[in-house]
Coordinates of C-alpha atoms and ligand atoms in Angstrom, one line a residue:
M1 CA 0.2 -23.2 37.7
S2 CA 3.5 -25.1 38.4
A3 CA 6.4 -24.9 36.0
V4 CA 6.0 -28.6 35.1
N5 CA 2.4 -28.2 34.2
E6 CA 3.1 -25.1 32.1
S7 CA 5.8 -26.8 30.1
L8 CA 3.8 -29.9 29.7
I9 CA 0.9 -27.9 28.3
R10 CA 3.2 -26.0 26.0
D11 CA 4.6 -29.2 24.6
V12 CA 1.1 -30.7 24.1
V13 CA -0.1 -27.6 22.4
S14 CA 2.9 -27.4 20.2
E15 CA 2.6 -31.1 19.2
V16 CA -1.1 -30.7 18.3
L17 CA -0.5 -27.5 16.3
G18 CA 2.4 -29.2 14.6
R19 CA 0.2 -32.1 13.5
L20 CA -2.6 -29.8 12.3
G21 CA -0.2 -27.6 10.5
G22 CA 1.2 -30.5 8.4
T23 CA 4.7 -30.0 9.7
S24 CA 7.4 -31.5 7.5
T25 CA 11.0 -32.3 8.2
A26 CA 11.9 -29.0 6.7
T27 CA 9.7 -27.0 9.0
S28 CA 10.7 -28.8 12.1
T29 CA 14.4 -28.7 11.5
P30 CA 15.2 -25.4 9.8
A31 CA 18.6 -25.2 8.0
R32 CA 20.8 -22.7 9.8
N33 CA 23.9 -23.0 7.7
G34 CA 23.4 -19.8 5.7
S35 CA 22.2 -21.3 2.5
A36 CA 18.6 -21.9 1.5
P37 CA 17.6 -25.5 1.8
A38 CA 17.0 -27.3 -1.4
P39 CA 13.5 -28.4 -2.2
A40 CA 12.9 -31.7 -0.5
A41 CA 13.6 -34.6 -2.8
A42 CA 10.1 -36.0 -2.5
P43 CA 8.0 -32.8 -2.0
A44 CA 5.8 -32.8 1.0
V45 CA 2.2 -32.5 0.2
V46 CA -0.5 -30.9 2.3
S47 CA -4.1 -31.3 1.5
A48 CA -6.0 -28.2 0.6
A49 CA -8.3 -29.4 3.4
A50 CA -5.5 -28.5 5.9
P51 CA -6.1 -26.7 9.0
A52 CA -8.4 -23.8 9.5
P53 CA -9.5 -23.2 12.0
A54 CA -7.2 -25.7 13.8
A55 CA -9.4 -26.8 16.6
S56 CA -12.6 -27.4 14.5
N57 CA -10.6 -29.4 12.0
A58 CA -9.3 -31.7 14.7
H59 CA -12.6 -32.5 16.0
C60 CA -15.2 -32.7 13.3
G61 CA -13.3 -32.5 10.0
C62 CA -16.0 -30.3 8.5
S63 CA -13.4 -28.0 6.9
A64 CA -12.0 -31.1 5.2
K65 CA -15.3 -31.7 3.6
K66 CA -15.7 -28.1 2.4
A67 CA -12.2 -27.6 1.0
S68 CA -10.9 -29.0 -2.2
S69 CA -9.6 -32.5 -2.3
V70 CA -6.6 -31.5 -4.4
D71 CA -3.3 -32.2 -2.7
V72 CA -1.0 -29.2 -2.9
P73 CA 2.8 -29.6 -3.0
L74 CA 4.1 -26.9 -0.8
R75 CA 7.8 -27.5 -0.4
G76 CA 10.4 -25.7 -2.4
K77 CA 8.1 -23.1 -3.9
Y78 CA 9.3 -20.2 -1.8
G79 CA 5.9 -18.5 -2.0
V80 CA 5.3 -18.6 -5.7
F81 CA 2.2 -20.7 -6.7
A82 CA 0.2 -21.3 -9.8
T83 CA -3.3 -21.0 -8.2
A84 CA -5.0 -19.0 -5.5
E85 CA -6.0 -22.3 -3.8
E86 CA -2.4 -23.5 -3.5
A87 CA -1.1 -20.1 -2.4
C88 CA -3.8 -20.0 0.3
V89 CA -3.1 -23.5 1.6
A90 CA 0.6 -22.7 1.8
A91 CA 0.0 -19.4 3.6
Q92 CA -2.4 -21.1 6.1
E93 CA 0.3 -23.6 6.9
A94 CA 2.8 -20.8 7.4
F95 CA 0.4 -19.0 9.7
Q96 CA 0.4 -22.0 11.9
Q97 CA 4.1 -22.2 11.9
L98 CA 4.5 -18.5 12.7
R99 CA 2.0 -19.0 15.6
Q100 CA 4.3 -21.7 17.1
K101 CA 7.5 -19.7 16.6
G102 CA 6.2 -16.6 18.2
V103 CA 7.2 -13.0 18.3
A104 CA 10.9 -13.7 17.8
A105 CA 10.0 -15.1 14.3
R106 CA 7.9 -12.1 13.5
R107 CA 10.8 -9.9 14.4
K108 CA 13.1 -11.9 12.2
I109 CA 10.7 -11.7 9.3
E110 CA 10.5 -7.9 9.7
E111 CA 14.3 -7.7 9.8
I112 CA 14.7 -9.9 6.7
V113 CA 12.2 -8.0 4.6
K114 CA 13.7 -4.6 5.5
S115 CA 17.3 -5.7 4.9
L116 CA 16.6 -7.5 1.6
A117 CA 14.6 -4.5 0.3
E118 CA 17.5 -2.3 1.2
K119 CA 20.2 -4.6 -0.2
N120 CA 18.3 -5.3 -3.5
A121 CA 16.9 -1.8 -4.0
E122 CA 18.9 -1.1 -7.2
S123 CA 18.3 -4.5 -8.9
W124 CA 14.7 -4.8 -7.9
G125 CA 14.0 -1.2 -8.7
K126 CA 15.3 -1.8 -12.2
L127 CA 13.4 -5.1 -12.5
E128 CA 10.2 -3.3 -11.7
F129 CA 11.0 -0.4 -13.9
D130 CA 11.8 -2.7 -16.9
E131 CA 8.7 -4.7 -16.4
T132 CA 6.2 -1.9 -15.8
K133 CA 7.9 0.9 -17.9
I134 CA 6.3 3.5 -15.8
G135 CA 7.7 6.0 -13.3
R136 CA 11.4 6.9 -12.8
L137 CA 14.2 4.4 -12.1
D138 CA 15.8 6.5 -9.4
H139 CA 12.5 6.8 -7.6
K140 CA 11.7 3.1 -7.9
I141 CA 15.0 2.5 -6.2
A142 CA 14.3 5.2 -3.6
K143 CA 10.9 3.6 -2.7
L144 CA 12.7 0.3 -1.8
H145 CA 15.2 2.1 0.4
L146 CA 12.2 3.4 2.4
I147 CA 10.9 0.0 3.5
K148 CA 13.0 0.3 6.6
L149 CA 10.6 3.1 7.8
V150 CA 7.5 0.8 7.8
P151 CA 6.4 0.0 11.3
G152 CA 6.7 -3.5 12.5
V153 CA 6.5 -5.7 15.6
D154 CA 7.3 -2.9 18.1
W155 CA 4.1 -1.1 17.0
L156 CA 1.9 -3.6 18.8
R157 CA 1.6 -2.7 22.4
P158 CA -1.3 -4.2 24.4
D159 CA -3.7 -1.8 26.3
A160 CA -4.1 -2.6 29.9
R161 CA -6.5 -1.5 32.7
S162 CA -6.0 -2.0 36.3
G163 CA -8.4 -1.4 39.2
D164 CA -10.2 -2.8 42.3
H165 CA -11.5 -5.7 40.3
G166 CA -8.1 -6.9 39.0
I167 CA -6.5 -6.3 35.6
T168 CA -7.6 -6.5 32.0
L169 CA -5.4 -6.8 29.0
E170 CA -6.4 -6.1 25.4
E171 CA -4.0 -7.6 22.9
Y172 CA -3.7 -7.2 19.2
T173 CA -3.8 -10.7 17.7
P174 CA -3.6 -12.0 14.2
F175 CA -6.5 -13.0 11.9
G176 CA -4.7 -15.7 9.9
V177 CA -4.3 -15.5 6.1
V178 CA -4.7 -12.0 4.6
G179 CA -5.4 -11.7 0.8
A180 CA -3.6 -8.6 -0.6
I181 CA -3.9 -6.9 -3.9
T182 CA -1.1 -4.6 -5.1
P183 CA -0.9 -1.9 -7.8
S184 CA 1.2 -1.5 -10.9
T185 CA 2.5 1.9 -9.6
H186 CA 4.6 0.5 -6.7
S187 CA 4.5 -3.3 -6.9
I188 CA 7.5 -4.5 -4.8
P189 CA 7.4 -1.5 -2.4
T190 CA 3.7 -2.1 -1.6
M191 CA 4.2 -5.8 -1.3
S192 CA 7.2 -5.4 1.0
G193 CA 5.6 -2.8 3.2
N194 CA 2.5 -5.0 3.4
I195 CA 4.6 -8.0 4.5
V196 CA 6.2 -6.0 7.3
N197 CA 2.8 -4.8 8.6
I198 CA 0.9 -8.1 8.2
A199 CA 3.5 -10.6 9.4
S200 CA 4.5 -8.3 12.3
A201 CA 0.9 -8.7 13.5
G202 CA 1.3 -12.5 13.3
N203 CA -0.5 -13.2 10.0
S204 CA 0.5 -14.8 6.7
M205 CA -0.7 -13.5 3.4
V206 CA -1.4 -14.2 -0.3
F207 CA -0.7 -11.6 -3.0
N208 CA -2.5 -11.0 -6.3
A209 CA -0.3 -8.4 -7.9
H210 CA -1.1 -6.3 -10.9
P211 CA -0.5 -8.4 -14.0
S212 CA 1.9 -5.8 -15.5
A213 CA 4.0 -5.9 -12.3
A214 CA 3.8 -9.5 -11.2
R215 CA 7.1 -10.9 -12.4
C216 CA 9.2 -8.5 -10.3
A217 CA 6.9 -9.2 -7.3
A218 CA 7.4 -12.9 -7.6
T219 CA 11.2 -12.4 -7.7
A220 CA 11.1 -10.4 -4.5
I221 CA 8.8 -12.8 -2.7
R222 CA 10.9 -15.8 -3.6
A223 CA 14.0 -14.0 -2.1
Y224 CA 12.0 -13.1 1.0
N225 CA 10.7 -16.6 1.5
E226 CA 14.1 -18.3 0.9
A227 CA 15.7 -16.1 3.6
I228 CA 12.8 -16.4 6.0
Y229 CA 12.8 -20.2 5.6
R230 CA 16.6 -20.3 6.1
E231 CA 16.4 -18.2 9.3
T232 CA 13.2 -19.4 10.9
G233 CA 12.1 -22.6 9.2
I234 CA 8.8 -21.0 8.2
E235 CA 8.0 -21.6 4.6
N236 CA 5.6 -19.5 2.5
I237 CA 4.8 -16.7 5.0
A238 CA 3.9 -14.5 2.0
T239 CA 2.7 -16.3 -1.1
I240 CA 1.9 -15.0 -4.6
I241 CA -0.1 -16.2 -7.5
E242 CA 2.4 -16.3 -10.3
Q243 CA 0.1 -15.2 -13.1
P244 CA -2.6 -13.1 -11.5
T245 CA -5.9 -12.6 -13.3
L246 CA -9.4 -11.4 -12.4
D247 CA -10.2 -15.1 -11.9
S248 CA -7.4 -15.5 -9.4
F249 CA -8.6 -12.4 -7.6
N250 CA -12.1 -13.9 -7.4
A251 CA -10.7 -17.2 -6.2
L252 CA -8.7 -15.4 -3.5
C253 CA -11.8 -13.5 -2.3
K254 CA -13.8 -16.7 -2.2
N255 CA -11.2 -18.9 -0.4
E256 CA -12.3 -19.8 3.0
L257 CA -8.8 -19.6 4.4
V258 CA -8.6 -15.9 3.7
R259 CA -9.9 -14.0 6.7
L260 CA -9.3 -10.4 5.5
L261 CA -8.5 -8.5 2.3
L262 CA -6.2 -5.6 1.8
V263 CA -6.7 -3.9 -1.5
T264 CA -4.3 -1.2 -2.9
G265 CA -5.6 0.2 -6.2
G266 CA -8.1 2.2 -8.1
P267 CA -11.9 2.4 -8.0
A268 CA -12.7 -0.9 -9.8
V269 CA -10.7 -3.2 -7.4
V270 CA -12.0 -1.3 -4.4
K271 CA -15.6 -1.9 -5.5
A272 CA -14.9 -5.6 -6.3
A273 CA -13.3 -6.2 -2.9
M274 CA -16.2 -4.5 -1.1
Q275 CA -18.7 -6.6 -3.0
S276 CA -16.8 -9.8 -2.2
G277 CA -18.4 -10.5 1.1
K278 CA -15.1 -10.5 2.9
R279 CA -14.0 -7.8 5.3
A280 CA -11.8 -5.5 3.1
I281 CA -9.4 -2.8 4.0
C282 CA -9.2 -0.6 0.9
A283 CA -6.4 1.7 0.0
G284 CA -8.2 3.4 -2.8
P285 CA -7.7 6.1 -5.4
G286 CA -6.9 9.7 -4.8
N287 CA -6.7 13.0 -6.8
P288 CA -5.0 15.3 -4.4
P289 CA -5.7 19.0 -4.8
V290 CA -3.3 21.7 -3.7
F291 CA -4.5 25.1 -2.6
V292 CA -2.1 28.1 -2.5
D293 CA -3.1 31.4 -0.9
D294 CA -1.4 34.8 -0.7
T295 CA 0.0 34.3 2.8
C296 CA 2.6 31.6 2.1
C297 CA 6.1 31.6 0.8
L298 CA 5.7 31.0 -2.9
T299 CA 9.2 29.7 -3.5
R300 CA 8.8 27.1 -0.8
A301 CA 5.3 26.2 -2.1
A302 CA 6.6 25.9 -5.7
K303 CA 9.5 23.6 -4.6
A304 CA 7.2 21.4 -2.5
I305 CA 4.6 21.1 -5.3
I306 CA 7.4 20.0 -7.8
T307 CA 8.9 17.6 -5.3
G308 CA 5.6 15.8 -4.6
G309 CA 4.1 16.0 -8.1
A310 CA 7.2 14.9 -9.9
F311 CA 8.0 12.0 -7.7
D312 CA 8.0 8.8 -9.8
N313 CA 6.4 10.9 -12.6
N314 CA 3.4 11.5 -10.4
L315 CA 2.5 7.9 -9.8
L316 CA 2.0 8.4 -6.0
C317 CA -1.6 8.3 -4.9
I318 CA -0.8 11.1 -2.5
G319 CA 1.1 13.1 -5.2
E320 CA 0.0 16.7 -6.1
K321 CA -2.4 16.3 -9.1
E322 CA -3.9 19.8 -9.5
V323 CA -3.2 23.3 -8.1
F324 CA -5.7 26.0 -7.2
A325 CA -4.0 29.4 -6.7
L326 CA -5.5 32.7 -5.6
D327 CA -5.7 35.1 -8.5
Q328 CA -3.4 37.6 -6.9
I329 CA -0.5 35.2 -6.5
A330 CA -1.1 32.8 -9.4
D331 CA 1.3 34.4 -11.9
K332 CA 4.0 34.6 -9.2
L333 CA 3.5 31.0 -8.3
M334 CA 3.9 30.0 -11.9
E335 CA 7.1 32.0 -12.2
R336 CA 8.4 30.2 -9.1
L337 CA 7.5 26.8 -10.6
A338 CA 9.4 27.7 -13.8
E339 CA 12.4 28.8 -11.8
N340 CA 12.6 25.5 -9.9
G341 CA 12.5 22.8 -12.6
A342 CA 9.0 22.9 -14.1
V343 CA 8.3 23.9 -17.7
R344 CA 5.2 25.9 -18.7
L345 CA 3.0 24.9 -21.7
N346 CA 1.0 27.6 -23.6
A347 CA -2.6 27.1 -24.6
A348 CA -1.8 25.4 -27.9
E349 CA 0.7 23.0 -26.4
L350 CA -1.7 22.2 -23.6
E351 CA -4.4 21.4 -26.2
R352 CA -2.1 19.0 -28.1
L353 CA -1.1 17.3 -24.9
T354 CA -4.7 16.9 -23.7
K355 CA -5.7 15.3 -27.0
A356 CA -2.9 12.8 -26.7
A357 CA -3.2 12.1 -22.9
F358 CA -7.0 11.5 -22.9
T359 CA -9.5 9.7 -25.0
F360 CA -12.9 11.3 -25.3
K361 CA -16.1 9.3 -25.7
E362 CA -19.5 10.8 -26.3
G363 CA -21.4 10.9 -23.0
Q364 CA -24.7 9.2 -22.7
G365 CA -27.2 11.9 -23.7
G366 CA -26.6 15.6 -23.3
G367 CA -23.8 15.5 -25.9
C368 CA -21.0 16.0 -23.3
S369 CA -17.9 14.0 -24.0
Q370 CA -16.2 12.1 -21.2
A371 CA -12.4 12.0 -20.9
S372 CA -10.5 8.9 -19.8
V373 CA -6.8 8.7 -19.2
N374 CA -4.7 7.3 -22.1
R375 CA -2.7 4.6 -20.2
D376 CA 0.3 5.1 -22.6
F377 CA 1.0 8.4 -20.9
I378 CA 0.7 7.2 -17.2
G379 CA 3.9 7.6 -15.4
K380 CA 5.9 8.5 -18.5
D381 CA 8.8 11.0 -18.5
P382 CA 8.1 14.7 -19.0
S383 CA 9.9 14.4 -22.3
V384 CA 7.2 12.0 -23.6
L385 CA 4.5 14.5 -22.6
A386 CA 6.5 17.4 -24.1
Q387 CA 6.8 15.5 -27.4
A388 CA 3.0 15.1 -27.5
A389 CA 2.7 18.9 -26.8
G390 CA 5.2 19.6 -29.6
I391 CA 8.1 21.1 -27.6
N392 CA 11.6 20.2 -26.5
L393 CA 12.6 20.3 -22.9
P394 CA 15.7 21.5 -21.1
P395 CA 17.5 18.7 -19.4
N396 CA 16.4 17.9 -15.8
T397 CA 12.9 19.1 -16.3
Q398 CA 10.9 17.6 -13.4
I399 CA 7.3 18.3 -14.5
L400 CA 5.2 20.3 -16.9
F401 CA 2.4 22.7 -16.0
A402 CA -0.1 25.0 -17.7
E403 CA -3.0 27.2 -16.7
T404 CA -6.3 25.5 -17.2
A405 CA -10.0 25.9 -16.3
A406 CA -11.3 24.1 -13.2
D407 CA -13.3 21.6 -15.4
H408 CA -10.3 20.4 -17.4
P409 CA -9.7 16.7 -17.6
F410 CA -6.2 17.2 -16.1
V411 CA -8.0 18.5 -13.0
Y412 CA -10.8 16.0 -12.5
E413 CA -9.2 12.8 -13.7
E414 CA -6.5 11.0 -11.6
Q415 CA -4.0 11.4 -14.4
M416 CA -0.8 10.1 -12.8
M417 CA 1.4 12.0 -15.3
P418 CA 4.2 14.6 -14.7
F419 CA 1.9 17.5 -15.5
L420 CA 0.1 20.0 -13.2
P421 CA -2.9 22.0 -14.2
I422 CA -2.9 25.4 -12.4
V423 CA -6.4 26.9 -11.8
R424 CA -6.9 30.5 -10.8
V425 CA -9.5 31.1 -8.1
K426 CA -10.9 34.4 -6.9
S427 CA -11.2 33.7 -3.2
V428 CA -10.3 31.2 -0.4
D429 CA -13.8 29.9 -0.5
E430 CA -13.7 29.2 -4.2
G431 CA -10.2 27.5 -3.8
I432 CA -11.6 25.2 -1.1
E433 CA -14.8 24.5 -3.0
Q434 CA -12.9 23.6 -6.2
S435 CA -10.4 21.5 -4.3
L436 CA -13.4 19.6 -2.8
I437 CA -14.9 18.9 -6.2
A438 CA -11.6 17.8 -7.7
E439 CA -10.9 15.4 -4.8
H440 CA -14.2 13.5 -5.6
N441 CA -14.8 12.7 -2.0
Y442 CA -12.2 10.0 -2.1
K443 CA -11.1 11.4 1.3
H444 CA -7.5 10.6 0.4
T445 CA -5.1 13.5 0.4
A446 CA -5.1 17.3 0.2
I447 CA -2.4 19.9 0.5
I448 CA -2.4 23.5 1.4
H449 CA 0.2 26.3 1.3
S450 CA -0.9 29.0 3.7
H451 CA 0.1 30.6 6.9
D452 CA -3.5 31.6 7.8
V453 CA -4.7 29.1 10.4
E454 CA -8.4 30.0 9.6
T455 CA -7.9 29.1 6.0
I456 CA -6.0 25.9 6.9
T457 CA -8.7 24.9 9.3
A458 CA -11.5 25.6 6.9
M459 CA -9.9 23.5 4.1
A460 CA -9.1 20.6 6.6
R461 CA -12.8 20.6 7.7
A462 CA -14.2 20.9 4.2
L463 CA -12.2 18.2 2.5
D464 CA -12.0 15.8 5.4
T465 CA -9.2 13.8 3.8
T466 CA -7.1 11.0 5.4
L467 CA -3.9 13.0 4.8
F468 CA -3.8 16.8 5.0
V469 CA -0.4 18.3 4.5
K470 CA 0.3 22.0 5.2
N471 CA 3.3 23.9 3.8
G472 CA 5.2 20.8 2.5
A473 CA 5.3 18.2 -0.2
S474 CA 2.8 15.4 -0.2
P475 CA 5.3 12.7 0.9
A476 CA 5.6 14.6 4.2
G477 CA 2.3 13.0 5.0
L478 CA 4.0 9.6 5.1
G479 CA 6.9 10.7 7.3
L480 CA 9.2 11.8 4.4
G481 CA 10.0 15.3 5.4
G482 CA 7.2 15.4 8.0
E483 CA 6.7 13.5 11.2
G484 CA 5.0 10.2 11.0
Y485 CA 5.4 6.6 9.7
L486 CA 5.4 5.1 6.2
S487 CA 3.0 2.8 4.4
F488 CA 2.3 2.4 0.7
S489 CA -1.3 1.4 1.5
I490 CA -3.4 4.3 2.8
A491 CA -6.8 2.9 3.6
T492 CA -9.2 5.7 2.5
P493 CA -12.8 4.6 1.8
T494 CA -12.8 2.0 4.6
G495 CA -11.2 4.4 7.1
E496 CA -8.2 2.6 8.6
G497 CA -5.8 5.3 7.5
I498 CA -2.1 4.8 7.0
T499 CA -1.9 1.0 7.5
N500 CA 0.3 -0.4 10.2
P501 CA 0.6 -3.7 12.0
R502 CA -2.4 -2.9 14.2
T503 CA -4.6 -2.6 11.1
F504 CA -4.3 -6.4 10.6
T505 CA -5.2 -7.5 14.1
R506 CA -8.2 -8.6 16.1
V507 CA -8.5 -7.1 19.5
R508 CA -8.9 -9.7 22.2
R509 CA -9.5 -9.0 25.9
C510 CA -8.2 -11.1 28.7
V511 CA -9.7 -10.4 32.2
M512 CA -8.2 -11.4 35.6
V513 CA -10.9 -10.9 38.2
D514 CA -9.9 -9.5 41.6
N515 CA -6.3 -10.5 41.4
L516 CA -2.9 -9.4 40.0
R517 CA -3.4 -5.7 40.8
I518 CA -0.5 -5.5 43.1
Y519 CA -0.9 -2.2 45.0
Ligands
NAD1 P1 -5.6 -0.6 -10.7 O1 -6.8 -0.3 -9.9 O2 -5.6 -0.7 -12.1 O3 -4.9 -2.0 -10.1 C1 -4.7 -2.2 -8.8 C2 -4.9 -3.7 -8.5 O4 -6.2 -4.1 -8.6 C3 -4.1 -4.6 -9.5 O5 -3.6 -5.7 -8.8 C4 -5.2 -5.0 -10.5 O6 -4.8 -6.2 -11.1 C5 -6.4 -5.1 -9.6 N1 -7.7 -4.9 -10.2 C6 -8.0 -3.8 -11.0 N2 -9.3 -3.9 -11.4 C7 -9.8 -5.0 -10.8 C8 -11.1 -5.6 -10.7 N3 -12.1 -5.1 -11.4 N4 -11.2 -6.8 -10.0 C9 -10.2 -7.3 -9.4 N5 -8.9 -6.8 -9.4 C10 -8.7 -5.6 -10.1 O7 -4.5 0.5 -10.2 P2 -3.0 0.7 -10.6 O8 -3.0 1.5 -11.9 O9 -2.2 -0.5 -10.5 O10 -2.6 1.7 -9.4 C11 -3.0 3.0 -9.4 C12 -4.3 3.2 -8.6 O11 -4.1 2.7 -7.3 C13 -4.6 4.7 -8.4 O12 -6.0 4.9 -8.4 C14 -4.0 5.0 -7.1 O13 -4.5 6.2 -6.5 C15 -4.3 3.8 -6.3 N6 -3.4 3.6 -5.2 C16 -3.8 3.9 -4.0 C17 -2.9 3.7 -2.9 C18 -3.4 4.0 -1.5 O14 -2.6 3.8 -0.6 N7 -4.6 4.5 -1.3 C19 -1.6 3.3 -3.1 C20 -1.2 3.1 -4.4 C21 -2.1 3.2 -5.4

């Protein structure tokens, strides 16, 4: 194809896409003077019937019939919308804009999100902490400093084949609009990491945040969009529903513009997403067990258990939630825990804490009562738990622990509190079996402290978890003290693993027959 033809075709395609995308003055002439453009005086309006998929819309207009007739003002919102429908229409337009502006714009978006998360870590960390009132301020800030470790555009490398019949290229291409649900436990960090992954793959997205962590998310998304618009001219690449509800979740799931869901949360939202009829990538709940045998270094094990379990007051889905220790080293392990910043509760103190931290309802038949976590204690400081247990703590206490039975609610519930139940087991087999029971087959995360490769292998095989960390703290599984990369969304029941840009792509194959193999 001649250069003239190529450039002509590029111009025509660009013009058609521009028309379909409802391009405005703002999008076609991005401000580049360093300040965010003011909302247009007469806000541009794009019909909710706007463009997906672009080609079919142009020819038959059937998507215009299906979609709402409500006209949606898109300009000057910087990603924050009142309804799922508006947020989806705006994100669809942004997807078309990103498509035109190419890989350079994706790279710019990645750079902006990472640098703003870094720059605003203190203020946004505090904003999230003040709104949610869970976790630890220093760790809320630390999580935002980690966004720079999330993989972006460079992650996507095409796969190629070359042979006697020519060459074949498999490329990782975008879906379009992704609907994303974020948790209360790490609202801005999850959203920021998701934006890096999803936009790096060429998609736009709409967020439905947890209602108790939605204001801080909207603040961050506004800042991201302002900067992205200023630098690229793309408006609303990541949108959010300002006041998220179950209704807005349902509207997002039903919206025809949404091609894919990414859910980060507990069992209820995973179930709801899987029943929605849309393809869902689910980063679901965990209850990570730790098994400690008699071959490991107990001081190293104790320090690692405290580091992982105490992080953000044990809000991490990968965080150590219960410990199974071989009988012969259990006392020593508890001594090492106490020497390294953890405080032990006796049986009476444990009982008082258990009564406060769980509510017990009579089970249906059989007379067994069922424990559910008292949300007032989730992510609270160790001092709050200690008060319920009736003790005072030395300063800088990281976490509490106590010896419990294997069927204690602190073992089998995903409790997300700075408390670790320590369960004595008589053998490696029992330790692995109890770990398997406590993990509930979530297939999320498990940790072992052992230098016996047979024990390590046996536990890895039995639990079959997405993350399996040996001789380190759980965050090592996300590249923090171990090798690997970071994401705050670990897709467990649906199997995609630690999400990255490739998770949000369609694989497309391009085949050149008999040519372009050059040797
Ligand atoms: P949550 O399940 O209460 O809320 C998560 C999100 O789902 C929120 O946006 C919430 O509004 C929404 N939601 C909850 N129930 C819903 C329903 N029935 N229909 C539609 N939407 C619903 O969880 P949380 O307390 O915010 O976060 C903690 C949970 O998330 C834990 O279970 C933790 O293990 C899990 N989590 C998992 C990962 C992972 O990567 N696998 C990461 C972080 C948190």
